[in-house]
């Protein structure tokens, strides 16, 4: 992987950069399938980055070679865990994309409700007003006339 | 005593396995879940007592000594978080059991709910107890994977629409975190938090700052700090009420916990204090302005949730002992209150058929008990004097005033304004939904609210009030925890008794 130098090979570093950059570009898309591909690329880029962070060398087994020529086993262990986790998350995202396509016919991430409401209000040139409804005692006969209540409604108990 | 430490992670995982086997025996499944979380609560209280008396409790999980092996650490901060999260998860579990038994609504949890919920709890506990950065990452992933399942529970169209945003944002934040972990390892050669404390200090300032910002970015997304908070108010409200409640109470606080831990143990010195303060102020103000504009109870509370994260970040940014103490107290208060409010919103939905303020009215007359259950935590959140919300805010604002300087003063003003606007938002909900002529969104005949749901909500309201009554001793614990955090040595010495190698 490296000729006993001080840093990782340039090839690996460039691979990390390319994977991450393409991954991030795909993440910016609207379609969940592309986001999925982006997550896969980005995840692999990050995993490679962890691997690059450790010392390379021979197999990290005691007795297999001199200690100072061993590779660092910790990033490899971490990468294994990270690969499993990334795999699980990717599988879940694939399931969400499929379900979304199954229900809605496409797998695009839609605008949220708030955005849609604001766009609709803007199109009608109105101002949002949540505080609707009759205020004041005039609208509410019970508030003016505090007769003894008949029975508390919640003790009805009919199922 | 040290053998107790892995239990908060192991017991829920074991419970998850058991409940998965018992899917066809609902009664037994519920019993197993309650026993598992009840055990958690007891263990957490024991750990807090021990950590408060004798300093951090440390366990080497694999039997290897600290810098090589994986350690679980419960210092006062972690143990306190553990106690509150166990109490809250237990109450929410009881609430969801009540909801499931009533079978009155479509939102009743399905059978996969219990195993997933227990896995979520295990992830939260693991994140609180983690003594190294990678284990913290694993804890985050456990809770994240479980939360993905919970937020898309049932797989309806609305939940998938909001859930897909949540899933993508969650995955992105964990990728950033993972990259940060990889870079920290490359720079220092260790991930043990206690050892990192020494090694990061020795790094050049620029490298240290880059690592700090990378981790802050990852935790900031999870904690929903302002520029990174847009995902939260969209994704939380569509999930079932107990799920939303536990997410709102705990998931963002795990992010806040991670920020507190890394900023005090790994990166002290306040290199980014000003950045954090600006971000905290914007989180408060933007969040609460969003809350003022909402017309749905659940969305409104999602925005107050974002807004009040700002108070905790403010405490971290000030980073004095008093400020950290206030921030920890505020985390405890906010976990309890925010969860309670979402549970109450669930009760309102159960009773009135909707949480949309435009379709509600006069609930105070229809269900007086529900009105009380809403009013107390709402006023608590807004910071009305006798309650714990007031005490936490006063603690933080006093710390800000004591610090002095233009930026802390701006933050003190912003904090006060946020508190007032929260009061406005809360009283608006009260005026519209609980006063006026009764108007319900459902035409169904009146049924009694399930006793377990009301009971669990009442228990949390009482817990919120207990925080007020026990504020003195609690502040003592948080002040102790803050002192330990500032010193760093108690943590490092507990993990590495022989000093860092």
XYZ file of C-alpha atoms in Angstrom:
660
model
C 0.000 0.000 0.000
C 2.861 2.337 0.768
C 6.669 2.109 0.508
C 7.463 2.686 4.153
C 6.982 6.439 3.767
C 5.355 8.785 6.218
C 1.859 9.133 4.773
C -0.742 7.198 2.843
C -0.459 6.822 -0.913
C -1.838 9.601 -3.036
C -4.102 7.151 -4.873
C -6.075 6.364 -1.729
C -6.408 10.015 -0.796
C -7.681 10.874 -4.272
C -10.107 7.930 -4.109
C -11.481 9.266 -0.827
C -11.902 12.697 -2.376
C -13.618 11.446 -5.519
C -15.973 9.094 -3.660
C -16.969 11.783 -1.163
C -17.437 14.461 -3.817
C -19.615 12.285 -6.059
C -21.519 11.057 -3.023
C -22.285 14.570 -1.828
C -23.317 15.633 -5.346
C -25.784 12.762 -5.550
C -27.090 13.512 -2.034
C -28.235 16.899 -3.292
C -30.710 15.267 -5.688
C -34.444 14.967 -5.070
C -34.894 11.335 -6.072
C -34.380 8.838 -3.244
C -32.654 6.339 -5.535
C -29.957 8.860 -6.372
C -29.665 9.817 -2.716
C -29.232 6.116 -1.995
C -26.377 5.875 -4.473
C -24.923 9.021 -2.969
C -25.063 7.520 0.535
C -23.283 4.395 -0.706
C -20.483 6.385 -2.362
C -20.150 8.825 0.528
C -20.137 5.966 3.034
C -17.402 4.141 1.159
C -15.383 7.331 0.922
C -15.592 7.820 4.683
C -14.717 4.180 5.359
C -11.665 4.486 3.146
C -10.723 7.661 5.006
C -10.656 5.769 8.301
C -8.483 3.081 6.742
C -6.075 5.707 5.441
C -5.750 7.104 8.953
C -3.922 4.040 10.289
C -0.390 2.804 9.709
C -0.063 0.255 6.907
C 2.204 -2.785 6.992
C 2.150 -6.529 7.600
C -0.555 -8.578 9.241
C -1.126 -7.410 12.839
C -0.584 -10.823 14.414
C 1.960 -11.282 17.187
C 4.852 -13.333 15.875
C 4.041 -12.760 12.195
C 6.773 -10.171 11.876
C 8.596 -7.417 13.684
C 6.280 -5.196 15.720
C 7.211 -1.968 13.977
C 6.242 -3.340 10.547
C 2.732 -4.316 11.611
C -0.218 -2.433 10.246
C -2.512 -0.674 12.713
C -5.397 -3.093 13.401
C -7.709 -0.585 15.078
C -8.867 1.307 11.949
C -9.509 -2.036 10.282
C -11.714 -3.126 13.159
C -13.512 0.208 13.103
C -14.011 0.042 9.360
C -15.582 -3.402 9.647
C -18.088 -2.034 12.151
C -18.679 1.046 10.040
C -19.248 -1.039 6.899
C -21.886 -3.114 8.662
C -23.608 0.017 9.945
C -23.500 1.722 6.555
C -24.892 -1.421 4.980
C -27.810 -1.495 7.413
C -28.639 2.166 6.881
C -28.399 1.735 3.105
C -30.772 -1.226 3.216
C -33.276 0.804 5.226
C -33.033 3.727 2.815
C -33.604 1.327 -0.094
C -36.725 0.053 1.675
C -37.973 3.628 2.184
C -37.354 4.434 -1.488
C -39.209 1.322 -2.598
C -42.140 1.920 -0.262
C -42.309 5.532 -1.368
C -42.408 4.459 -5.025
C -44.981 1.780 -4.211
C -47.308 4.255 -2.506
C -46.808 7.395 -4.511
C -45.603 6.249 -7.915
C -42.273 8.017 -7.632
C -39.515 8.254 -5.069
C -38.995 11.994 -4.993
C -38.728 13.700 -1.631
C -41.599 16.180 -1.559
C -41.840 19.656 -0.117
C -43.071 19.630 3.436
C -46.571 20.704 4.385
C -45.466 24.095 5.653
C -43.778 24.989 2.364
C -46.839 23.934 0.395
C -49.113 26.039 2.611
C -46.895 29.092 2.291
C -46.734 28.708 -1.505
C -50.522 28.408 -1.644
C -50.968 31.502 0.539
C -48.491 33.462 -1.536
C -50.299 32.467 -4.724
C -53.547 33.849 -3.283
C -51.680 36.866 -1.888
C -52.953 36.269 1.651
C -51.378 36.460 5.079
C -51.307 33.432 7.344
C -53.712 33.727 10.216
C -53.898 30.895 12.679
C -55.888 32.705 15.344
C -59.267 32.220 13.778
C -62.556 31.503 15.453
C -65.051 33.286 17.603
C -63.455 35.122 20.450
C -65.326 36.754 23.266
C -68.326 35.675 25.300
C -70.858 36.712 22.646
C -70.215 33.567 20.653
C -70.379 31.298 23.626
C -73.698 31.073 25.431
C -72.309 28.853 28.154
C -69.692 31.413 29.095
C -72.282 34.113 29.747
C -74.644 31.872 31.592
C -72.846 29.782 34.184
C -75.618 27.381 35.009
C -74.634 24.296 36.980
C -73.370 21.786 34.433
C -75.462 18.682 33.971
C -72.876 15.936 34.131
C -69.199 15.937 33.305
C -69.073 14.606 29.776
C -66.032 12.478 30.194
C -67.679 10.236 32.800
C -70.070 8.896 30.172
C -68.060 5.748 29.774
C -69.881 4.452 26.678
C -67.620 2.391 24.512
C -21.170 -1.801 41.859
C -19.056 -1.458 38.725
C -20.720 -4.567 37.343
C -23.964 -2.595 37.208
C -22.591 -0.254 34.597
C -23.218 -2.316 31.427
C -26.771 -3.145 32.541
C -28.497 -0.045 31.092
C -27.245 -1.139 27.664
C -27.531 -4.907 28.051
C -30.934 -5.169 29.744
C -32.907 -3.280 27.051
C -31.109 -5.226 24.308
C -31.981 -8.499 26.027
C -35.534 -7.229 26.468
C -35.644 -6.380 22.772
C -34.671 -9.946 21.873
C -37.288 -11.370 24.250
C -40.071 -9.084 23.051
C -39.233 -9.986 19.466
C -39.747 -13.664 20.334
C -42.949 -12.820 22.210
C -44.555 -10.884 19.342
C -47.619 -13.118 19.464
C -48.083 -12.805 23.226
C -48.825 -9.097 23.734
C -49.367 -9.233 27.491
C -46.058 -10.941 28.141
C -44.349 -8.622 25.671
C -45.568 -5.571 27.563
C -44.532 -7.060 30.885
C -41.005 -7.747 29.624
C -40.632 -4.190 28.296
C -41.832 -2.618 31.534
C -39.561 -4.835 33.638
C -36.547 -4.035 31.425
C -37.046 -0.271 31.631
C -37.935 -0.445 35.326
C -34.618 -2.223 35.955
C -32.902 0.503 33.982
C -34.349 3.183 36.206
C -33.240 1.438 39.398
C -29.726 0.856 38.039
C -29.491 4.455 36.868
C -30.452 5.809 40.298
C -27.864 3.550 41.983
C -25.203 4.739 39.525
C -26.043 8.390 40.166
C -25.785 7.928 43.934
C -22.457 6.167 43.513
C -21.080 8.708 41.029
C -22.130 11.580 43.272
C -20.500 10.077 46.373
C -17.352 8.434 45.034
C -16.669 9.984 41.662
C -16.977 8.449 38.173
C -17.834 4.735 37.915
C -15.734 2.990 35.285
C -16.001 -0.516 33.792
C -13.608 -2.086 31.337
C -16.043 -4.042 29.226
C -13.726 -6.585 27.627
C -11.406 -6.876 30.625
C -8.633 -4.934 28.867
C -7.220 -1.913 30.682
C -8.323 1.531 29.611
C -6.503 2.996 26.634
C -6.604 -0.337 24.769
C -9.973 -1.754 25.818
C -13.407 -0.202 25.625
C -14.597 1.547 28.781
C -18.013 2.582 29.974
C -17.942 5.647 32.192
C -20.722 7.044 34.358
C -19.663 10.358 35.820
C -22.287 12.591 37.402
C -23.370 14.110 34.092
C -23.813 10.730 32.395
C -25.525 9.189 35.424
C -27.918 12.126 35.752
C -28.819 11.899 32.062
C -29.301 8.161 32.535
C -31.717 8.658 35.426
C -33.842 11.214 33.585
C -33.877 9.264 30.328
C -34.812 6.023 32.112
C -37.680 7.713 33.945
C -38.941 9.351 30.756
C -38.665 6.218 28.593
C -40.514 4.199 31.245
C -43.377 6.707 31.399
C -43.633 6.895 27.610
C -43.665 3.085 27.416
C -46.568 2.917 29.886
C -48.349 5.616 27.876
C -47.946 3.678 24.643
C -49.175 0.499 26.311
C -52.283 2.426 27.370
C -52.706 3.683 23.835
C -52.263 0.202 22.403
C -54.789 -1.294 24.788
C -57.441 1.284 24.021
C -57.276 0.518 20.281
C -59.315 3.607 19.596
C -57.114 5.079 16.923
C -55.101 4.002 13.936
C -51.974 5.320 15.580
C -51.916 2.446 18.073
C -48.452 0.903 18.026
C -47.886 -2.305 16.098
C -46.173 -5.343 17.585
C -42.681 -4.435 16.322
C -42.942 -1.306 18.460
C -41.703 -2.833 21.725
C -38.456 -4.420 20.444
C -37.574 -1.270 18.507
C -38.338 0.976 21.439
C -36.069 -1.084 23.697
C -33.253 -0.965 21.136
C -33.681 2.809 21.022
C -33.319 2.937 24.813
C -30.189 0.785 24.664
C -28.692 3.149 22.078
C -29.449 6.213 24.192
C -27.890 4.614 27.297
C -24.857 3.494 25.316
C -24.309 7.011 24.020
C -24.472 8.433 27.560
C -22.077 5.834 28.983
C -19.586 5.635 26.117
C -16.005 6.239 27.207
C -14.558 6.411 23.718
C -15.502 8.218 20.561
C -16.208 5.150 18.442
C -18.482 3.641 21.059
C -20.324 6.967 21.115
C -20.738 6.608 17.360
C -22.081 3.067 17.784
C -24.539 4.310 20.410
C -25.737 6.996 18.014
C -26.157 4.434 15.249
C -28.174 2.075 17.462
C -30.591 4.801 18.448
C -30.680 6.206 14.923
C -31.507 2.864 13.292
C -34.244 2.243 15.863
C -35.595 5.763 15.381
C -35.790 5.212 11.598
C -38.087 2.260 12.173
C -40.166 4.120 14.744
C -40.662 7.261 12.679
C -41.881 5.303 9.649
C -43.951 2.916 11.783
C -46.828 1.549 9.735
C -45.363 2.834 6.471
C -48.168 5.248 5.603
C -47.630 7.876 2.938
C -47.425 10.848 5.315
C -44.903 9.097 7.556
C -42.750 8.078 4.612
C -42.750 11.604 3.242
C -41.466 13.053 6.506
C -39.524 9.935 7.410
C -37.401 10.003 4.257
C -36.133 13.486 5.144
C -35.349 12.330 8.665
C -33.549 9.206 7.428
C -31.370 11.094 4.946
C -30.458 13.788 7.467
C -29.711 11.135 10.092
C -27.456 9.181 7.757
C -25.654 12.340 6.663
C -24.945 13.392 10.228
C -23.570 9.971 11.114
C -21.326 10.014 8.034
C -19.920 13.362 9.129
C -19.456 12.018 12.655
C -17.723 8.905 11.313
C -15.402 10.991 9.153
C -14.668 13.103 12.249
C -13.865 9.965 14.254
C -11.530 8.759 11.494
C -9.725 12.113 11.382
C -9.405 12.285 15.170
C -7.833 8.836 15.134
C -5.487 9.762 12.301
C -4.380 12.872 14.174
C -3.970 11.405 17.650
C -3.794 7.599 17.397
C -6.459 7.023 20.046
C -10.199 7.322 20.517
C -10.395 6.890 24.281
C -11.921 10.130 25.541
C -9.668 10.344 28.590
C -6.528 9.800 26.544
C -7.762 12.137 23.809
C -8.076 14.911 26.390
C -4.304 14.987 26.739
C -3.363 14.246 23.144
C -5.665 16.796 21.546
C -4.138 19.514 23.728
C -0.781 18.743 22.146
C -2.043 19.184 18.573
C -1.484 22.368 16.587
C -4.339 24.848 17.034
C -5.510 24.661 13.423
C -5.842 20.865 13.359
C -7.591 20.927 16.712
C -10.057 23.549 15.533
C -10.822 21.582 12.354
C -11.540 18.417 14.331
C -13.661 20.349 16.805
C -15.756 21.946 14.064
C -16.252 18.602 12.327
C -17.582 16.960 15.499
C -19.664 20.040 16.328
C -21.239 19.879 12.875
C -22.232 16.246 13.363
C -23.610 16.805 16.872
C -25.230 20.081 15.821
C -27.355 18.252 13.243
C -28.410 15.707 15.857
C -29.141 18.358 18.465
C -31.053 20.515 15.920
C -29.029 23.701 16.424
C -30.341 26.520 14.274
C -28.916 26.399 10.762
C -29.064 22.605 11.009
C -32.507 22.340 12.597
C -34.871 22.539 9.613
C -35.391 18.785 9.503
C -36.906 18.559 12.965
C -40.265 20.365 12.851
C -41.114 18.549 9.623
C -40.337 15.034 10.645
C -41.457 14.768 14.266
C -45.186 15.636 14.189
C -46.393 12.816 11.909
C -45.035 9.970 14.037
C -47.259 8.317 16.695
C -47.576 10.417 19.867
C -45.339 8.319 22.168
C -42.656 8.125 19.484
C -42.695 11.884 18.945
C -42.577 12.409 22.687
C -39.538 10.249 23.285
C -37.745 11.648 20.222
C -38.426 15.207 21.295
C -37.360 14.548 24.846
C -34.280 12.454 24.314
C -32.782 12.275 20.817
C -31.836 15.927 20.519
C -30.574 15.875 24.120
C -28.207 13.031 23.276
C -26.707 15.436 20.726
C -26.540 18.176 23.368
C -24.900 15.728 25.764
C -22.290 14.888 23.125
C -21.631 18.603 22.586
C -21.219 19.196 26.332
C -18.924 16.193 26.663
C -16.654 17.030 23.718
C -16.543 20.762 24.377
C -15.542 20.324 28.007
C -13.399 17.186 27.955
C -11.792 17.236 24.511
C -11.776 20.873 23.419
C -11.777 23.184 26.429
C -10.490 26.724 26.088
C -13.407 28.276 24.258
C -11.908 28.539 20.770
C -15.387 28.505 19.277
C -17.214 30.181 22.171
C -18.280 33.167 20.079
C -19.515 30.978 17.233
C -21.504 28.856 19.683
C -23.015 31.960 21.253
C -24.163 33.387 17.925
C -25.609 30.008 16.965
C -27.315 29.661 20.346
C -28.956 33.084 20.045
C -30.170 32.379 16.516
C -31.507 28.971 17.582
C -33.534 30.551 20.381
C -34.982 33.406 18.373
C -35.620 31.658 15.049
C -37.073 28.612 16.776
C -39.524 30.546 18.903
C -40.584 32.759 15.999
C -41.415 29.559 14.142
C -43.469 28.405 17.119
C -45.437 31.649 17.192
C -46.488 31.162 13.569
C -47.730 27.585 13.905
C -51.337 26.470 14.014
C -50.792 22.851 15.005
C -49.906 21.862 18.557
C -47.341 19.244 17.610
C -45.567 21.496 15.120
C -45.644 24.341 17.616
C -43.983 22.221 20.287
C -41.417 21.003 17.742
C -40.402 24.626 17.218
C -40.203 25.371 20.948
C -38.038 22.268 21.206
C -35.583 23.709 18.672
C -35.742 27.100 20.336
C -34.895 25.863 23.819
C -31.901 23.863 22.587
C -30.403 27.350 22.264
C -30.366 27.806 26.056
C -28.263 24.696 26.516
C -25.823 25.706 23.782
C -25.586 29.124 25.451
C -24.517 27.428 28.670
C -21.907 25.357 26.818
C -20.612 28.455 25.034
C -20.132 30.385 28.283
C -18.418 27.321 29.735
C -18.077 28.682 33.256
C -19.008 26.336 36.086
C -22.243 28.208 36.759
C -23.200 28.181 33.073
C -22.496 24.469 32.634
C -24.421 23.719 35.799
C -27.351 25.729 34.456
C -27.125 24.005 31.074
C -27.180 20.529 32.635
C -30.132 21.507 34.820
C -31.873 22.858 31.750
C -31.298 19.611 29.846
C -32.889 17.644 32.695
C -35.827 20.056 32.889
C -36.332 20.189 29.147
C -36.262 16.397 28.618
C -39.081 16.025 31.137
C -41.219 18.962 30.065
C -40.957 18.574 26.323
C -41.846 14.882 26.545
C -44.825 15.714 28.751
C -46.111 18.308 26.302
C -45.974 15.888 23.388
C -47.780 13.249 25.456
C -50.453 15.831 26.265
C -50.727 16.635 22.562
C -51.264 12.915 22.016
C -54.041 12.926 24.623
C -55.648 15.928 22.930
C -55.549 14.060 19.632
C -57.052 10.994 21.283
C -59.836 13.020 22.880
C -60.586 15.662 20.255
C -59.494 13.927 17.053
C -56.932 16.521 16.030
C -54.148 18.753 17.275
C -54.923 21.459 14.736
C -55.715 24.635 16.672
C -58.139 25.765 13.988
C -60.383 22.796 14.722
C -60.242 22.837 18.518
C -61.822 24.843 21.278
C -63.147 24.676 24.807
C -61.199 21.624 25.865
C -60.928 22.999 29.393
C -64.660 22.573 29.805
C -64.801 19.181 28.095
C -61.876 17.607 29.927
C -60.693 19.675 32.902
C -58.042 17.129 33.840
C -56.441 17.386 30.407
C -56.437 21.157 30.746
C -54.503 20.922 34.013
C -52.087 18.411 32.478
C -51.412 20.867 29.653
C -51.313 24.054 31.689
C -48.677 23.031 34.229
C -45.941 21.883 31.805
C -46.760 24.687 29.343
C -46.204 27.341 32.013
C -43.152 25.389 33.147
C -41.725 25.521 29.626
C -42.400 29.241 29.384
C -40.497 29.819 32.623
C -43.164 31.109 34.996
C -41.499 31.663 38.399
C -42.109 28.764 40.736
C -41.327 26.132 38.102
C -38.058 24.474 37.116
C -38.051 26.200 33.705
C -37.729 29.531 35.498
C -34.935 28.248 37.740
C -32.963 26.837 34.811
C -33.303 30.020 32.785
C -32.360 32.207 35.740
C -29.294 30.057 36.326
C -28.188 30.455 32.717
C -28.970 34.162 32.495
C -27.121 34.850 35.763
C -24.118 33.027 34.374
C -24.365 35.169 31.245
C -24.543 38.391 33.259
C -21.628 37.280 35.423
C -19.536 36.698 32.307
C -20.234 40.208 31.010
C -19.198 41.503 27.598
C -21.383 42.489 24.623
C -22.125 39.038 23.200
C -23.241 37.387 26.471
C -25.458 40.399 27.144
C -27.077 40.074 23.719
C -27.681 36.419 24.517
C -29.219 37.303 27.889
C -31.627 39.665 26.147
C -32.391 37.084 23.455
C -32.977 34.456 26.138
C -35.435 36.687 27.971
C -37.263 37.549 24.749
C -37.423 33.854 23.830
C -38.883 33.062 27.207
C -41.575 35.706 26.755
C -42.378 34.550 23.235
C -42.627 30.961 24.489
C -45.103 32.196 27.058
C -47.019 33.884 24.248
C -47.046 30.717 22.131
C -48.098 28.542 25.079
C -50.876 30.884 26.170
C -52.049 31.106 22.563
C -52.550 27.338 22.530
C -54.313 27.650 25.867
C -56.610 30.422 24.651
C -57.536 28.802 21.366
C -57.723 25.122 22.251
C -58.741 25.161 25.897
C -60.924 28.256 26.219
C -63.753 29.386 23.932
C -66.849 27.336 23.119
C -66.250 23.598 22.984
C -65.457 22.457 19.477
C -64.008 19.047 18.725
C -62.684 17.708 15.467
C -64.326 14.350 16.001
C -67.984 13.474 16.006
C -67.419 10.157 17.748
C -69.208 9.490 21.033
C -67.330 10.516 24.120
C -65.154 7.791 25.578
C -63.031 7.861 28.654
C -59.360 8.462 28.012
C -57.356 5.298 28.759
C -56.255 5.367 32.385
C -52.697 4.289 31.651
C -52.165 7.150 29.194
C -53.469 9.741 31.627
C -51.555 8.091 34.457
C -48.240 8.139 32.591
C -48.729 11.776 31.582
C -49.638 12.704 35.152
C -46.513 10.923 36.387
C -44.373 13.050 34.079
C -46.154 16.248 35.107
C -45.466 15.319 38.726
C -41.833 14.580 37.841
C -41.620 18.055 36.302
C -43.004 19.550 39.504
C -40.617 17.427 41.562
C -37.733 19.010 39.667
C -38.957 22.328 41.032
C -39.257 21.082 44.588
C -35.937 19.245 44.467
C -34.196 22.043 42.579
C -31.781 22.699 45.458
C -30.239 19.212 45.664
C -30.446 18.888 41.887
C -28.511 22.120 41.391
C -25.949 20.760 43.822
C -25.504 17.666 41.649
C -25.313 19.684 38.425
C -22.859 22.127 40.000
C -20.686 19.192 41.092
C -20.942 17.701 37.622
C -20.007 21.044 36.069
C -17.008 21.418 38.376
C -15.821 17.941 37.394
C -16.315 18.762 33.723
C -14.305 21.964 34.041
C -11.487 20.242 35.919
C -11.354 17.277 33.505
C -9.012 15.451 35.910
C -11.700 13.432 37.789
C -12.798 11.845 34.520
C -9.303 11.250 33.197
C -8.027 9.891 36.498
C -10.979 7.527 36.877
C -10.446 6.055 33.415
C -6.640 6.025 33.466
C -5.643 5.533 37.134
C -1.954 5.268 36.225
C -1.970 8.465 34.204
C -2.060 8.634 30.392
C 0.565 6.386 28.775
